[in-house]
Short mmCIF file of C-alpha atoms in Angstrom, two decimals:
data_model
loop_
_atom_site.label_atom_id
_atom_site.label_comp_id
_atom_site.label_asym_id
_atom_site.label_seq_id
_atom_site.Cartn_x
_atom_site.Cartn_y
_atom_site.Cartn_z
CA UNK A 28 -33.90 0.18 -42.12
CA UNK A 29 -30.64 1.71 -40.98
CA UNK A 30 -28.68 -1.17 -39.48
CA UNK A 31 -25.45 -0.75 -37.55
CA UNK A 32 -22.90 -3.56 -37.52
CA UNK A 33 -20.59 -3.52 -34.51
CA UNK A 34 -18.00 -6.28 -34.52
CA UNK A 35 -15.07 -7.15 -32.31
CA UNK A 36 -13.59 -9.83 -30.13
CA UNK A 37 -15.51 -8.36 -27.14
CA UNK A 38 -13.06 -10.06 -24.81
CA UNK A 39 -15.00 -8.98 -22.81
CA UNK A 40 -17.55 -6.38 -23.85
CA UNK A 41 -17.38 -3.38 -21.48
CA UNK A 42 -19.09 -0.10 -20.69
CA UNK A 43 -16.90 1.78 -23.16
CA UNK A 44 -18.34 -0.34 -25.97
CA UNK A 45 -21.87 0.36 -24.77
CA UNK A 46 -21.21 4.11 -24.50
CA UNK A 47 -19.94 4.27 -28.09
CA UNK A 48 -22.77 2.10 -29.33
CA UNK A 49 -25.44 4.21 -27.64
CA UNK A 50 -23.98 7.36 -29.16
CA UNK A 51 -23.84 5.85 -32.65
CA UNK A 52 -27.48 4.77 -32.33
CA UNK A 53 -28.50 8.31 -31.44
CA UNK A 54 -26.27 10.25 -33.82
CA UNK A 55 -26.83 8.04 -36.88
CA UNK A 56 -30.54 7.39 -36.18
CA UNK A 57 -29.99 3.65 -36.38
CA UNK A 58 -33.05 1.43 -36.36
CA UNK A 59 -31.15 -1.68 -35.36
CA UNK A 60 -27.63 -2.67 -34.31
CA UNK A 61 -26.11 -6.12 -34.68
CA UNK A 62 -23.39 -7.01 -32.19
CA UNK A 63 -21.02 -9.41 -33.93
CA UNK A 64 -18.51 -11.17 -31.66
CA UNK A 65 -15.59 -12.32 -33.80
CA UNK A 66 -14.40 -15.87 -34.17
CA UNK A 67 -10.72 -15.99 -35.11
CA UNK A 68 -9.69 -12.37 -35.79
CA UNK A 69 -7.36 -12.08 -38.82
CA UNK A 70 -5.76 -8.81 -37.74
CA UNK A 71 -4.42 -9.52 -34.25
CA UNK A 72 -3.16 -12.20 -31.91
CA UNK A 73 -5.47 -13.08 -29.04
CA UNK A 74 -3.76 -15.64 -26.78
CA UNK A 75 -6.12 -14.91 -23.88
CA UNK A 76 -9.29 -14.98 -25.97
CA UNK A 77 -12.22 -16.37 -23.98
CA UNK A 78 -14.22 -19.14 -25.68
CA UNK A 79 -16.78 -18.04 -28.23
CA UNK A 80 -19.77 -19.13 -26.16
CA UNK A 81 -18.70 -17.06 -23.18
CA UNK A 82 -18.10 -13.94 -25.26
CA UNK A 83 -21.45 -14.29 -27.02
CA UNK A 84 -23.23 -14.78 -23.70
CA UNK A 85 -21.61 -11.67 -22.25
CA UNK A 86 -22.62 -9.67 -25.35
CA UNK A 87 -26.20 -10.87 -24.90
CA UNK A 88 -26.20 -9.74 -21.26
CA UNK A 89 -24.73 -6.36 -22.20
CA UNK A 90 -27.25 -5.83 -25.00
CA UNK A 91 -29.99 -5.84 -22.36
CA UNK A 92 -28.68 -2.50 -21.09
CA UNK A 93 -29.24 -0.80 -24.44
CA UNK A 94 -32.41 -0.02 -26.41
CA UNK A 95 -34.35 -2.98 -27.76
CA UNK A 96 -32.96 -2.67 -31.28
CA UNK A 97 -29.59 -4.21 -30.26
CA UNK A 98 -29.24 -7.86 -31.26
CA UNK A 99 -26.37 -10.34 -30.99
CA UNK A 100 -25.49 -12.47 -34.01
CA UNK A 101 -23.12 -15.43 -33.78
CA UNK A 102 -22.56 -15.75 -37.53
CA UNK A 103 -18.80 -15.16 -37.25
CA UNK A 104 -18.47 -17.64 -34.39
CA UNK A 105 -20.19 -20.30 -36.50
CA UNK A 106 -18.04 -19.63 -39.57
CA UNK A 107 -14.94 -21.84 -39.84
CA UNK A 108 -11.54 -20.23 -40.20
CA UNK A 109 -10.72 -16.55 -39.83
CA UNK A 110 -13.49 -13.96 -39.55
CA UNK A 111 -13.37 -11.45 -42.38
CA UNK A 112 -15.58 -8.38 -42.19
CA UNK A 113 -16.38 -8.52 -45.90
CA UNK A 114 -17.91 -12.01 -45.50
CA UNK A 115 -20.09 -10.79 -42.64
CA UNK A 116 -21.29 -7.75 -44.58
CA UNK A 117 -22.11 -9.83 -47.65
CA UNK A 118 -24.09 -12.26 -45.51
CA UNK A 119 -25.99 -9.40 -43.88
CA UNK A 120 -26.72 -7.81 -47.25
CA UNK A 121 -28.27 -11.11 -48.33
CA UNK A 122 -30.21 -11.36 -45.07
CA UNK A 123 -31.41 -7.74 -45.03
CA UNK A 124 -31.42 -6.65 -48.71
CA UNK A 125 -33.47 -3.52 -48.03
CA UNK A 126 -31.27 -2.25 -45.20
CA UNK A 127 -28.53 0.36 -45.34
CA UNK A 128 -25.55 -0.98 -43.40
CA UNK A 129 -23.32 1.11 -41.14
CA UNK A 130 -20.04 -0.49 -40.06
CA UNK A 131 -19.23 0.86 -36.59
CA UNK A 132 -15.62 0.87 -35.44
CA UNK A 133 -13.05 2.56 -33.26
CA UNK A 134 -10.06 4.67 -34.18
CA UNK A 135 -7.51 1.90 -34.73
CA UNK A 136 -9.76 -0.08 -37.05
CA UNK A 137 -10.77 2.95 -39.12
CA UNK A 138 -7.14 3.95 -39.65
CA UNK A 139 -6.32 0.54 -41.16
CA UNK A 140 -9.58 -0.44 -42.88
CA UNK A 141 -8.20 0.21 -46.37
CA UNK A 142 -5.69 -2.62 -45.80
CA UNK A 143 -8.37 -5.16 -44.85
CA UNK A 144 -9.22 -8.17 -46.99
CA UNK A 145 -11.30 -7.02 -50.01
CA UNK A 146 -11.45 -3.48 -48.67
CA UNK A 147 -13.02 -2.03 -51.83
CA UNK A 148 -15.90 -4.47 -51.48
CA UNK A 149 -16.39 -3.36 -47.87
CA UNK A 150 -16.61 0.25 -49.10
CA UNK A 151 -19.46 -0.75 -51.38
CA UNK A 152 -21.39 -2.61 -48.72
CA UNK A 153 -21.47 -0.22 -45.76
CA UNK A 154 -20.91 3.30 -44.54
CA UNK A 155 -17.74 3.34 -42.42
CA UNK A 156 -18.38 4.95 -39.04
CA UNK A 157 -15.71 5.79 -36.47
CA UNK A 158 -15.10 7.62 -33.21
CA UNK A 159 -11.80 8.68 -31.57
CA UNK A 160 -9.99 6.76 -28.85
CA UNK A 161 -7.53 9.51 -27.95
CA UNK A 162 -7.47 13.32 -27.54
CA UNK A 163 -5.78 13.75 -30.92
CA UNK A 164 -7.78 10.97 -32.55
CA UNK A 165 -10.44 13.12 -34.19
CA UNK A 166 -7.88 14.91 -36.38
CA UNK A 167 -6.39 11.59 -37.48
CA UNK A 168 -9.84 10.22 -38.25
CA UNK A 169 -10.78 13.27 -40.31
CA UNK A 170 -7.57 12.98 -42.32
CA UNK A 171 -8.21 9.29 -42.91
CA UNK A 172 -11.81 10.02 -43.88
CA UNK A 173 -10.57 12.13 -46.78
CA UNK A 174 -8.26 9.35 -47.94
CA UNK A 175 -10.99 6.71 -47.72
CA UNK A 176 -13.56 8.83 -49.52
CA UNK A 177 -11.04 9.35 -52.33
CA UNK A 178 -11.02 5.55 -52.64
CA UNK A 179 -14.80 5.48 -52.93
CA UNK A 180 -15.83 4.88 -49.32
CA UNK A 181 -18.72 6.62 -47.58
CA UNK A 182 -17.69 7.65 -44.08
CA UNK A 183 -19.17 9.14 -40.91
CA UNK A 184 -16.72 10.32 -38.25
CA UNK A 185 -18.43 11.16 -34.97
CA UNK A 186 -16.72 13.10 -32.17
CA UNK A 187 -17.95 10.81 -29.40
CA UNK A 188 -16.25 11.48 -26.04
CA UNK A 189 -14.06 8.44 -25.40
CA UNK A 190 -13.94 6.51 -22.15
CA UNK A 191 -10.53 5.32 -20.98
CA UNK A 192 -11.46 1.66 -20.53
CA UNK A 193 -10.22 -1.40 -22.40
CA UNK A 194 -10.87 -5.11 -22.48
CA UNK A 195 -7.22 -5.65 -21.49
CA UNK A 196 -7.81 -3.63 -18.33
CA UNK A 197 -10.90 -5.69 -17.50
CA UNK A 198 -9.06 -8.98 -18.05
CA UNK A 199 -6.16 -7.91 -15.84
CA UNK A 200 -8.45 -6.86 -12.99
CA UNK A 201 -10.55 -10.00 -13.29
CA UNK A 202 -7.41 -12.13 -13.34
CA UNK A 203 -6.36 -10.53 -10.06
CA UNK A 204 -9.76 -11.28 -8.55
CA UNK A 205 -10.76 -7.61 -8.35
CA UNK A 206 -14.20 -6.06 -8.81
CA UNK A 207 -14.87 -5.00 -12.42
CA UNK A 208 -18.42 -3.64 -12.04
CA UNK A 209 -17.35 -0.08 -12.83
CA UNK A 210 -16.02 -1.27 -16.19
CA UNK A 211 -18.59 -3.84 -17.34
CA UNK A 212 -22.38 -4.20 -16.93
CA UNK A 213 -23.45 -5.90 -13.71
CA UNK A 214 -24.73 -8.95 -15.58
CA UNK A 215 -21.40 -9.37 -17.33
CA UNK A 216 -19.48 -8.99 -14.06
CA UNK A 217 -21.62 -11.68 -12.45
CA UNK A 218 -21.18 -13.99 -15.43
CA UNK A 219 -17.42 -13.53 -15.39
CA UNK A 220 -17.28 -14.29 -11.67
CA UNK A 221 -19.53 -17.34 -11.94
CA UNK A 222 -17.54 -18.90 -14.77
CA UNK A 223 -14.12 -17.69 -13.53
CA UNK A 224 -13.40 -16.16 -16.91
CA UNK A 225 -9.87 -14.74 -17.21
CA UNK A 226 -8.97 -16.25 -13.81
CA UNK A 227 -7.74 -19.61 -15.08
CA UNK A 228 -9.71 -22.81 -15.12
CA UNK A 229 -12.87 -21.05 -16.24
CA UNK A 230 -12.25 -20.50 -19.93
CA UNK A 231 -13.20 -23.95 -21.10
CA UNK A 232 -16.28 -25.80 -22.14
CA UNK A 233 -18.49 -23.09 -23.67
#
């Protein structure tokens, strides 16, 4: 099987994520995609990170809006310490030894992936797949693709039209008590409202 691996803090997951994911499924003919909400990300600070249980629950709700082959795995949330992509890919290789893995990511991640922990091992475990997040992003991604392939990576850069939406934008609107249904799936919006996520007092206990 062709299995996509789409990781991130998903703080929260939004319609831009789902748009990219749907396009990757179609363009790469993926049989299955694993959504992997991150535990403690090693590459960035996340002071307003919602609790793991909330983020996983929102991913599960969002997955319902995509084809049935999208699954949520909490392996990184259950792993102590920082979440390294190489550990996740090795675990998935053990779990699905017959699958070909495709690591799905955005522009920023693709441009820095060669500096990640045990990057060469990542190159041997999965095809690196990216899409632009800016008008000039495709050119940068293509240039980086050449550099990564020279290091032994297998890459797939897809010119997926980007949506100008971010998790930061969603958090700011939610914190101000504004409607976020245009930016996140309805189920996620309802969950955020019910649990007062990103509004203070609602980020505990899950």
